[in-house]
Amino acid sequence: MPFLELKNVSKGYGAKDERTEVLRDINLQIEKGEFVAIVGYSGAGKTTLISLIAGLAKPDSGTLTLNDLEITEPGPDRGIVFQNYSLLPWLTVYENIYLAVDQVFPNWSAAKKQQHTDKYIAMVSLSPAREKRPAELSGGMRQRVSVARSLSIDPQILLLDEPLSALDALTRATLQDEIVRIWETDKKTVVLITNDVDEGLLMADRIIPLSAGPNATLGPSIQVDLPRPRDRKAINHNTRFQEIRREVIDYLLGTGARQRTTVTRKLFLPDIEPEDLSVPRNLFRKRPVRRQEIKTETMEIS
Amino acid sequence: MKDKFKFDWLLLPLLGAAFVLIIWTATSATWAKGLPSPVKTWTGSKLYIEKPFEKRGEQDQGILRFTWYSLQMVIKGYLIALIVGTPIGFCLGLSKTFGKIFDPIIQILRPVSPLAWLPLGLILFQRPGPSALFTIALCAMWPTVLNTAVGVRAIPQDYLNVAKVLKLSRWKTLFKVMVPATLPYMFTGFRLSLGIAWLVIVAAEMLTGSPGVGGFLWQEYNSLIYEHIILCILTIGITGFILDKLMGLMEKRFKTA
Ligand SMILES: Nc1ncnc2c1ncn2[C@@H]1O[C@H](COP(=O)(O)OP(=O)(O)O)[C@@H](O)[C@H]1O
Ligand SMILES: [Mg+2]
């Protein structure tokens, strides 16, 4: 009996006439302790799939079961790392995680809850940033808070929705290793959604392509039978790695070519920067800035 | 931009003030003889400014003492507006049905002037004090109601998803997620409401004759002491400005990313 099972799940959005089927006939079985990666184009319906498993959305048809129980609503047995972190901006790192701990373990003593919260902050190496608010953190740090929060509630399964897509390559590599490390110690079941085939191959036990939407469906599930720990440089020369990679990409390209017509358009951005509406509007505020006047741009890399 | 010289933050506004003083002097010297000149205004008002808290009689008190009476009234009415307006705003934002039922009524009541509400207040409450409060609260409420409603509608779905995944109770979702997420909008509403409350108080005092800057202004008009009218206008303006600045500071503090 699989741990998580999706049977003939379909989901669409919109009212009758302009209804589009996003996911069609999704069948998926995941065993306890498995690390499964699902790769797909952006807009294919990956977030929709995760929302269904999370219970935040209901399928139009088909059933989802976790541990033999039908998934009808969200709950803390499934830890989710949302695509956009979803931290509460008015709470500090500590408070964001404590909110979850406090809710899921109401019977613990205050000291135990605090200790537990701090343990997970330390696990993602954020102890120095404990009292910071999300706005003061880099993207990578926010993502780590989000991971710590979902792990702290000791979920049965961890759902990661493109957790690393928004990060720079360096941070991304660090966090990939960190997530795999956490998975190896905690032995949780993990579903990783990604748009990067290499990331899936580097991290997962099994990789499943999701065809391009609309009517996206899961392709053949491929076992990633590469020894761990996997070295991201050496793995590139592994023939088995190259084989699986080609298989997944061929599938994705095949469905993409079949279902997609591409339109190339040049986009013109207006030559003006968005204005900060929070600045008081008096006579002396700064005038709007033109893009061509901007000389430097700062980016943060953690 | 050209180089700014050092004291422009002080000099330029002074230049503006000087310009107004010149126009004022010219006006009082030429076509509006009834208008007291700046110098005459100063000599006539000196007593009220130099001893701002003195009470010489019921209708003859220092200007800050009058301002204090007005402020007390405003704060009371304003608090009523917030206590009533914020929950209404939340309901409007949370429920589409509630919004559809009450939106037209709000749109119609909102533009009604305080001068129109006051007599109704007098009919309802019989006494000037409560009816002034009624008018202030009713007029000042709308920005709070509308901004709160907009803020509630603007709560990102992500925050609500967090609450759902953790299975927060209704109350916890309200106070731990929705209220903090709406606070910045609410404070914008609070700030606008305070501005209106201050506008209304003067009108209310003039009509009810209660003691305060507005009441003083009206009484001095009737006593033909026009210097004091200008004193009152300046006091009202400066107080309003300070209130708005204070609210602005508060608003900034509650601003979440
Ligand atoms: N709440 C929604 N209402 C209507 N359409 C939606 C909604 N959520 C997603 N969609 C549509 O479903 C498709 C898949 O979206 P999503 O699951 O977010 O894709 P992905 O995460 O793979 O990028 C997109 O075409 C998107 O426009
Ligand atoms: Mg997505």
mmCIF file of C-alpha atoms in Angstrom, chain A:
data_model
loop_
_atom_site.group_PDB
_atom_site.id
_atom_site.type_symbol
_atom_site.label_atom_id
_atom_site.label_comp_id
_atom_site.label_asym_id
_atom_site.label_seq_id
_atom_site.Cartn_x
_atom_site.Cartn_y
_atom_site.Cartn_z
ATOM 1 C CA MET A 1 0.000 0.000 0.000
ATOM 2 C CA PRO A 2 1.633 3.272 -1.054
ATOM 3 C CA PHE A 3 1.975 6.078 1.491
ATOM 4 C CA LEU A 4 0.647 8.823 -0.767
ATOM 5 C CA GLU A 5 -1.588 7.845 -3.638
ATOM 6 C CA LEU A 6 -3.268 9.916 -6.353
ATOM 7 C CA LYS A 7 -5.818 8.118 -8.511
ATOM 8 C CA ASN A 8 -7.123 9.638 -11.757
ATOM 9 C CA VAL A 9 -6.964 13.131 -10.359
ATOM 10 C CA SER A 10 -8.145 15.967 -12.599
ATOM 11 C CA LYS A 11 -8.403 19.643 -11.858
ATOM 12 C CA GLY A 12 -9.442 22.661 -13.895
ATOM 13 C CA TYR A 13 -10.094 26.324 -13.327
ATOM 14 C CA GLY A 14 -12.728 28.723 -14.605
ATOM 15 C CA ALA A 15 -16.467 28.694 -15.182
ATOM 16 C CA LYS A 16 -18.175 26.380 -17.673
ATOM 17 C CA ASP A 17 -17.497 28.105 -20.994
ATOM 18 C CA GLU A 18 -13.904 29.171 -20.564
ATOM 19 C CA ARG A 19 -12.938 26.266 -18.387
ATOM 20 C CA THR A 20 -9.445 24.906 -18.851
ATOM 21 C CA GLU A 21 -8.379 21.547 -17.543
ATOM 22 C CA VAL A 22 -5.013 22.099 -15.895
ATOM 23 C CA LEU A 23 -4.286 18.591 -14.670
ATOM 24 C CA ARG A 24 -5.778 15.472 -16.219
ATOM 25 C CA ASP A 25 -5.627 11.896 -15.042
ATOM 26 C CA ILE A 26 -2.811 12.195 -12.585
ATOM 27 C CA ASN A 27 -1.752 8.881 -11.093
ATOM 28 C CA LEU A 28 0.996 8.851 -8.557
ATOM 29 C CA GLN A 29 2.195 6.500 -5.845
ATOM 30 C CA ILE A 30 4.829 7.413 -3.320
ATOM 31 C CA GLU A 31 6.271 5.139 -0.674
ATOM 32 C CA LYS A 32 7.169 6.164 2.828
ATOM 33 C CA GLY A 33 10.621 7.728 3.070
ATOM 34 C CA GLU A 34 10.911 8.258 -0.675
ATOM 35 C CA PHE A 35 12.285 11.441 -2.209
ATOM 36 C CA VAL A 36 10.361 12.109 -5.403
ATOM 37 C CA ALA A 37 10.975 14.973 -7.793
ATOM 38 C CA ILE A 38 8.348 16.215 -10.235
ATOM 39 C CA VAL A 39 9.684 18.334 -13.094
ATOM 40 C CA GLY A 40 7.642 20.417 -15.463
ATOM 41 C CA TYR A 41 7.402 23.595 -17.449
ATOM 42 C CA SER A 42 6.323 26.670 -15.629
ATOM 43 C CA GLY A 43 2.579 27.025 -15.898
ATOM 44 C CA ALA A 44 2.152 23.287 -16.359
ATOM 45 C CA GLY A 45 0.245 22.936 -13.111
ATOM 46 C CA LYS A 46 2.919 22.004 -10.592
ATOM 47 C CA THR A 47 1.660 24.365 -7.916
ATOM 48 C CA THR A 48 -1.862 23.157 -8.594
ATOM 49 C CA LEU A 49 -0.696 19.584 -8.024
ATOM 50 C CA ILE A 50 0.975 20.508 -4.724
ATOM 51 C CA SER A 51 -2.136 22.425 -3.601
ATOM 52 C CA LEU A 52 -4.207 19.316 -4.228
ATOM 53 C CA ILE A 53 -1.883 17.176 -2.125
ATOM 54 C CA ALA A 54 -1.814 19.889 0.521
ATOM 55 C CA GLY A 55 -5.606 19.957 0.577
ATOM 56 C CA LEU A 56 -5.719 23.662 -0.279
ATOM 57 C CA ALA A 57 -7.594 22.811 -3.482
ATOM 58 C CA LYS A 58 -10.104 20.074 -4.230
ATOM 59 C CA PRO A 59 -9.828 17.819 -7.272
ATOM 60 C CA ASP A 60 -12.678 17.840 -9.824
ATOM 61 C CA SER A 61 -12.455 14.090 -10.020
ATOM 62 C CA GLY A 62 -10.281 11.311 -8.688
ATOM 63 C CA THR A 63 -9.039 10.690 -5.170
ATOM 64 C CA LEU A 64 -5.985 11.521 -3.109
ATOM 65 C CA THR A 65 -5.090 9.462 -0.088
ATOM 66 C CA LEU A 66 -2.360 9.799 2.494
ATOM 67 C CA ASN A 67 -1.873 6.767 4.736
ATOM 68 C CA ASP A 68 -5.144 5.359 3.390
ATOM 69 C CA LEU A 69 -7.075 8.428 4.498
ATOM 70 C CA GLU A 70 -8.633 10.662 1.877
ATOM 71 C CA ILE A 71 -7.168 14.160 1.756
ATOM 72 C CA THR A 72 -10.037 16.592 2.249
ATOM 73 C CA GLU A 73 -8.457 19.605 3.914
ATOM 74 C CA PRO A 74 -5.065 21.057 4.726
ATOM 75 C CA GLY A 75 -3.365 19.944 7.884
ATOM 76 C CA PRO A 76 -0.034 19.959 9.660
ATOM 77 C CA ASP A 77 0.660 16.339 8.735
ATOM 78 C CA ARG A 78 1.812 17.788 5.404
ATOM 79 C CA GLY A 79 4.554 20.387 5.677
ATOM 80 C CA ILE A 80 4.580 22.749 2.719
ATOM 81 C CA VAL A 81 7.290 25.047 1.532
ATOM 82 C CA PHE A 82 5.450 27.466 -0.699
ATOM 83 C CA GLN A 83 6.939 28.786 -3.901
ATOM 84 C CA ASN A 84 7.036 32.317 -2.484
ATOM 85 C CA TYR A 85 8.142 31.421 1.060
ATOM 86 C CA SER A 86 4.870 32.686 2.612
ATOM 87 C CA LEU A 87 6.434 33.964 5.789
ATOM 88 C CA LEU A 88 4.415 36.409 7.840
ATOM 89 C CA PRO A 89 6.315 39.683 7.413
ATOM 90 C CA TRP A 90 5.392 41.149 10.796
ATOM 91 C CA LEU A 91 6.884 38.212 12.697
ATOM 92 C CA THR A 92 10.559 37.501 13.292
ATOM 93 C CA VAL A 93 12.235 34.301 12.151
ATOM 94 C CA TYR A 94 11.692 32.877 15.618
ATOM 95 C CA GLU A 95 8.060 33.973 15.813
ATOM 96 C CA ASN A 96 7.234 32.609 12.371
ATOM 97 C CA ILE A 97 8.416 29.169 13.389
ATOM 98 C CA TYR A 98 7.073 29.412 16.931
ATOM 99 C CA LEU A 99 3.585 30.162 15.587
ATOM 100 C CA ALA A 100 3.657 26.782 13.840
ATOM 101 C CA VAL A 101 5.183 24.897 16.780
ATOM 102 C CA ASP A 102 2.757 26.440 19.242
ATOM 103 C CA GLN A 103 -0.186 25.475 17.070
ATOM 104 C CA VAL A 104 0.846 21.891 16.393
ATOM 105 C CA PHE A 105 2.134 20.979 19.868
ATOM 106 C CA PRO A 106 -0.256 22.840 22.159
ATOM 107 C CA ASN A 107 0.382 20.510 25.095
ATOM 108 C CA TRP A 108 4.092 21.097 25.307
ATOM 109 C CA SER A 109 5.510 23.378 27.978
ATOM 110 C CA ALA A 110 6.590 26.835 26.845
ATOM 111 C CA ALA A 111 10.229 25.936 27.458
ATOM 112 C CA LYS A 112 9.989 22.837 25.306
ATOM 113 C CA LYS A 113 8.331 24.755 22.482
ATOM 114 C CA GLN A 114 11.024 27.414 22.593
ATOM 115 C CA GLN A 115 13.763 24.838 22.608
ATOM 116 C CA HIS A 116 12.173 23.001 19.704
ATOM 117 C CA THR A 117 11.865 26.229 17.710
ATOM 118 C CA ASP A 118 15.501 27.088 18.323
ATOM 119 C CA LYS A 119 16.567 23.609 17.306
ATOM 120 C CA TYR A 120 15.049 24.062 13.873
ATOM 121 C CA ILE A 121 16.444 27.567 13.477
ATOM 122 C CA ALA A 122 19.866 26.088 14.184
ATOM 123 C CA MET A 123 19.218 23.234 11.759
ATOM 124 C CA VAL A 124 19.019 25.679 8.858
ATOM 125 C CA SER A 125 21.922 27.729 10.286
ATOM 126 C CA LEU A 126 19.873 30.826 11.000
ATOM 127 C CA SER A 127 20.514 31.280 14.719
ATOM 128 C CA PRO A 128 22.224 34.659 14.157
ATOM 129 C CA ALA A 129 19.131 35.882 12.285
ATOM 130 C CA ARG A 130 16.708 34.646 14.941
ATOM 131 C CA GLU A 131 15.247 38.086 15.726
ATOM 132 C CA LYS A 132 15.158 39.394 12.163
ATOM 133 C CA ARG A 133 12.018 39.960 10.143
ATOM 134 C CA PRO A 134 11.656 38.458 6.668
ATOM 135 C CA ALA A 135 12.216 41.834 5.006
ATOM 136 C CA GLU A 136 15.722 41.915 6.474
ATOM 137 C CA LEU A 137 16.628 38.488 5.086
ATOM 138 C CA SER A 138 17.967 37.457 1.704
ATOM 139 C CA GLY A 139 15.919 35.151 -0.514
ATOM 140 C CA GLY A 140 17.963 32.122 0.497
ATOM 141 C CA MET A 141 17.540 32.859 4.173
ATOM 142 C CA ARG A 142 13.787 33.289 3.802
ATOM 143 C CA GLN A 143 13.598 29.988 2.017
ATOM 144 C CA ARG A 144 15.492 28.328 4.856
ATOM 145 C CA VAL A 145 13.066 29.784 7.404
ATOM 146 C CA SER A 146 10.249 28.373 5.344
ATOM 147 C CA VAL A 147 11.905 24.951 5.281
ATOM 148 C CA ALA A 148 12.554 25.101 9.039
ATOM 149 C CA ARG A 149 8.953 26.056 9.680
ATOM 150 C CA SER A 150 7.562 23.130 7.720
ATOM 151 C CA LEU A 151 9.976 20.681 9.334
ATOM 152 C CA SER A 152 9.355 21.966 12.851
ATOM 153 C CA ILE A 153 5.788 20.676 12.874
ATOM 154 C CA ASP A 154 7.128 17.169 12.252
ATOM 155 C CA PRO A 155 5.008 16.462 9.180
ATOM 156 C CA GLN A 156 4.640 13.000 7.694
ATOM 157 C CA ILE A 157 5.437 14.328 4.285
ATOM 158 C CA LEU A 158 7.269 17.403 3.067
ATOM 159 C CA LEU A 159 5.936 19.178 -0.010
ATOM 160 C CA LEU A 160 8.426 21.529 -1.642
ATOM 161 C CA ASP A 161 7.051 23.774 -4.386
ATOM 162 C CA GLU A 162 9.981 25.041 -6.435
ATOM 163 C CA PRO A 163 11.731 25.959 -3.219
ATOM 164 C CA LEU A 164 14.925 27.035 -4.910
ATOM 165 C CA SER A 165 13.800 28.504 -8.238
ATOM 166 C CA ALA A 166 14.030 32.092 -7.125
ATOM 167 C CA LEU A 167 17.573 31.806 -5.783
ATOM 168 C CA ASP A 168 20.968 32.465 -7.303
ATOM 169 C CA ALA A 169 23.049 29.456 -8.356
ATOM 170 C CA LEU A 170 25.344 29.488 -5.332
ATOM 171 C CA THR A 171 22.643 29.664 -2.698
ATOM 172 C CA ARG A 172 20.722 27.136 -4.645
ATOM 173 C CA ALA A 173 23.512 24.564 -4.513
ATOM 174 C CA THR A 174 23.977 25.065 -0.770
ATOM 175 C CA LEU A 175 20.297 24.646 -0.071
ATOM 176 C CA GLN A 176 20.055 21.571 -2.290
ATOM 177 C CA ASP A 177 22.700 19.896 -0.162
ATOM 178 C CA GLU A 178 21.028 21.107 2.998
ATOM 179 C CA ILE A 179 17.638 19.693 2.038
ATOM 180 C CA VAL A 180 19.141 16.342 1.090
ATOM 181 C CA ARG A 181 21.028 16.279 4.390
ATOM 182 C CA ILE A 182 17.870 16.995 6.359
ATOM 183 C CA TRP A 183 16.007 14.323 4.420
ATOM 184 C CA GLU A 184 18.733 11.763 5.137
ATOM 185 C CA THR A 185 18.686 12.447 8.876
ATOM 186 C CA ASP A 186 14.919 12.797 9.312
ATOM 187 C CA LYS A 187 13.909 10.174 6.730
ATOM 188 C CA LYS A 188 10.786 12.076 5.797
ATOM 189 C CA THR A 189 8.855 11.490 2.625
ATOM 190 C CA VAL A 190 9.598 14.363 0.267
ATOM 191 C CA VAL A 191 7.855 15.590 -2.868
ATOM 192 C CA LEU A 192 10.021 18.146 -4.616
ATOM 193 C CA ILE A 193 8.530 20.245 -7.377
ATOM 194 C CA THR A 194 11.090 21.793 -9.667
ATOM 195 C CA ASN A 195 11.590 23.143 -13.163
ATOM 196 C CA ASP A 196 15.199 22.011 -13.213
ATOM 197 C CA VAL A 197 15.859 18.439 -14.317
ATOM 198 C CA ASP A 198 19.414 18.458 -12.934
ATOM 199 C CA GLU A 199 18.169 19.521 -9.530
ATOM 200 C CA GLY A 200 15.706 16.639 -9.499
ATOM 201 C CA LEU A 201 18.375 14.158 -10.540
ATOM 202 C CA LEU A 202 20.815 15.419 -7.962
ATOM 203 C CA MET A 203 18.388 15.186 -5.067
ATOM 204 C CA ALA A 204 15.675 12.605 -5.680
ATOM 205 C CA ASP A 205 15.222 8.826 -5.604
ATOM 206 C CA ARG A 206 12.727 9.046 -8.404
ATOM 207 C CA ILE A 207 11.942 11.656 -11.013
ATOM 208 C CA ILE A 208 8.642 12.129 -12.820
ATOM 209 C CA PRO A 209 8.117 14.610 -15.660
ATOM 210 C CA LEU A 210 4.872 16.569 -15.831
ATOM 211 C CA SER A 211 3.847 17.276 -19.419
ATOM 212 C CA ALA A 212 3.164 20.801 -20.596
ATOM 213 C CA GLY A 213 -0.300 22.187 -19.889
ATOM 214 C CA PRO A 214 -3.162 22.464 -20.378
ATOM 215 C CA ASN A 215 -4.235 18.897 -19.663
ATOM 216 C CA ALA A 216 -0.891 18.206 -18.074
ATOM 217 C CA THR A 217 -0.321 14.695 -16.905
ATOM 218 C CA LEU A 218 2.517 12.780 -15.320
ATOM 219 C CA GLY A 219 4.950 10.954 -17.569
ATOM 220 C CA PRO A 220 6.838 7.747 -16.840
ATOM 221 C CA SER A 221 8.399 7.561 -13.420
ATOM 222 C CA ILE A 222 12.147 7.018 -13.606
ATOM 223 C CA GLN A 223 14.241 5.599 -10.782
ATOM 224 C CA VAL A 224 17.339 7.701 -10.168
ATOM 225 C CA ASP A 225 19.615 4.824 -9.270
ATOM 226 C CA LEU A 226 22.714 6.889 -8.629
ATOM 227 C CA PRO A 227 24.753 6.328 -5.475
ATOM 228 C CA ARG A 228 24.632 8.913 -2.708
ATOM 229 C CA PRO A 229 26.183 11.217 -1.770
ATOM 230 C CA ARG A 230 26.010 12.682 -5.231
ATOM 231 C CA ASP A 231 28.659 15.139 -6.239
ATOM 232 C CA ARG A 232 27.208 17.785 -8.499
ATOM 233 C CA LYS A 233 30.359 18.040 -10.623
ATOM 234 C CA ALA A 234 31.261 14.373 -10.966
ATOM 235 C CA ILE A 235 27.664 13.388 -11.633
ATOM 236 C CA ASN A 236 27.703 15.199 -14.965
ATOM 237 C CA HIS A 237 30.057 12.586 -16.369
ATOM 238 C CA ASN A 238 28.068 9.655 -15.078
ATOM 239 C CA THR A 239 26.554 7.822 -18.045
ATOM 240 C CA ARG A 240 23.488 6.696 -16.107
ATOM 241 C CA PHE A 241 22.870 10.314 -15.109
ATOM 242 C CA GLN A 242 23.109 11.398 -18.731
ATOM 243 C CA GLU A 243 20.724 8.638 -19.783
ATOM 244 C CA ILE A 244 18.007 9.560 -17.285
ATOM 245 C CA ARG A 245 18.471 13.218 -17.988
ATOM 246 C CA ARG A 246 17.971 12.672 -21.715
ATOM 247 C CA GLU A 247 14.908 10.544 -21.097
ATOM 248 C CA VAL A 248 13.232 13.170 -18.928
ATOM 249 C CA ILE A 249 14.109 16.032 -21.240
ATOM 250 C CA ASP A 250 12.965 14.124 -24.312
ATOM 251 C CA TYR A 251 9.634 13.502 -22.656
ATOM 252 C CA LEU A 252 9.235 17.136 -21.659
ATOM 253 C CA LEU A 253 10.292 18.431 -25.063
ATOM 254 C CA GLY A 254 8.057 15.907 -26.800
ATOM 255 C CA THR A 255 4.961 16.964 -24.926
ATOM 256 C CA GLY A 256 5.953 20.592 -25.162
ATOM 257 C CA ALA A 257 6.370 20.428 -28.943
ATOM 258 C CA ARG A 258 3.099 18.613 -29.314
ATOM 259 C CA GLN A 259 1.025 20.856 -27.142
ATOM 260 C CA ARG A 260 2.679 24.204 -27.376
ATOM 261 C CA THR A 261 2.783 26.809 -30.040
ATOM 262 C CA THR A 262 5.348 29.353 -29.151
ATOM 263 C CA VAL A 263 5.023 33.022 -29.844
ATOM 264 C CA THR A 264 8.061 35.202 -29.590
ATOM 265 C CA ARG A 265 7.431 38.788 -28.775
ATOM 266 C CA LYS A 266 9.738 41.555 -27.861
ATOM 267 C CA LEU A 267 8.619 43.168 -24.683
ATOM 268 C CA PHE A 268 8.965 46.888 -24.230
ATOM 269 C CA LEU A 269 9.198 48.077 -20.690
ATOM 270 C CA PRO A 270 8.254 51.667 -20.084
ATOM 271 C CA ASP A 271 11.326 53.764 -19.491
ATOM 272 C CA ILE A 272 10.327 54.520 -15.941
ATOM 273 C CA GLU A 273 10.762 52.815 -12.594
ATOM 274 C CA PRO A 274 7.768 52.005 -10.422
ATOM 275 C CA GLU A 275 7.255 54.590 -7.750
ATOM 276 C CA ASP A 276 7.189 53.817 -4.059
ATOM 277 C CA LEU A 277 3.695 54.821 -2.997
ATOM 278 C CA SER A 278 4.578 54.631 0.674
ATOM 279 C CA VAL A 279 6.709 57.743 0.409
ATOM 280 C CA PRO A 280 4.688 60.717 1.637
ATOM 281 C CA ARG A 281 3.241 62.643 -1.243
ATOM 282 C CA ASN A 282 4.230 66.178 -0.517
ATOM 283 C CA LEU A 283 5.628 68.789 -2.834
ATOM 284 C CA PHE A 284 9.216 67.696 -2.315
ATOM 285 C CA ARG A 285 9.164 64.017 -3.037
ATOM 286 C CA LYS A 286 11.609 62.608 -5.520
ATOM 287 C CA ARG A 287 10.554 62.634 -9.111
ATOM 288 C CA PRO A 288 10.078 59.284 -10.881
ATOM 289 C CA VAL A 289 13.288 57.627 -12.049
ATOM 290 C CA ARG A 290 13.900 56.665 -15.645
ATOM 291 C CA ARG A 291 15.422 53.261 -16.251
ATOM 292 C CA GLN A 292 18.132 54.659 -18.469
ATOM 293 C CA GLU A 293 19.343 56.807 -15.581
ATOM 294 C CA ILE A 294 19.977 53.852 -13.326
ATOM 295 C CA LYS A 295 23.690 53.193 -13.254
ATOM 296 C CA THR A 296 24.099 50.393 -10.733
ATOM 297 C CA GLU A 297 21.934 47.692 -9.371
ATOM 298 C CA THR A 298 22.600 45.906 -6.102
ATOM 299 C CA MET A 299 21.850 42.273 -5.584
ATOM 300 C CA GLU A 300 22.222 40.277 -2.449
ATOM 301 C CA ILE A 301 23.909 36.899 -2.431
ATOM 302 C CA SER A 302 23.927 34.991 0.783
#
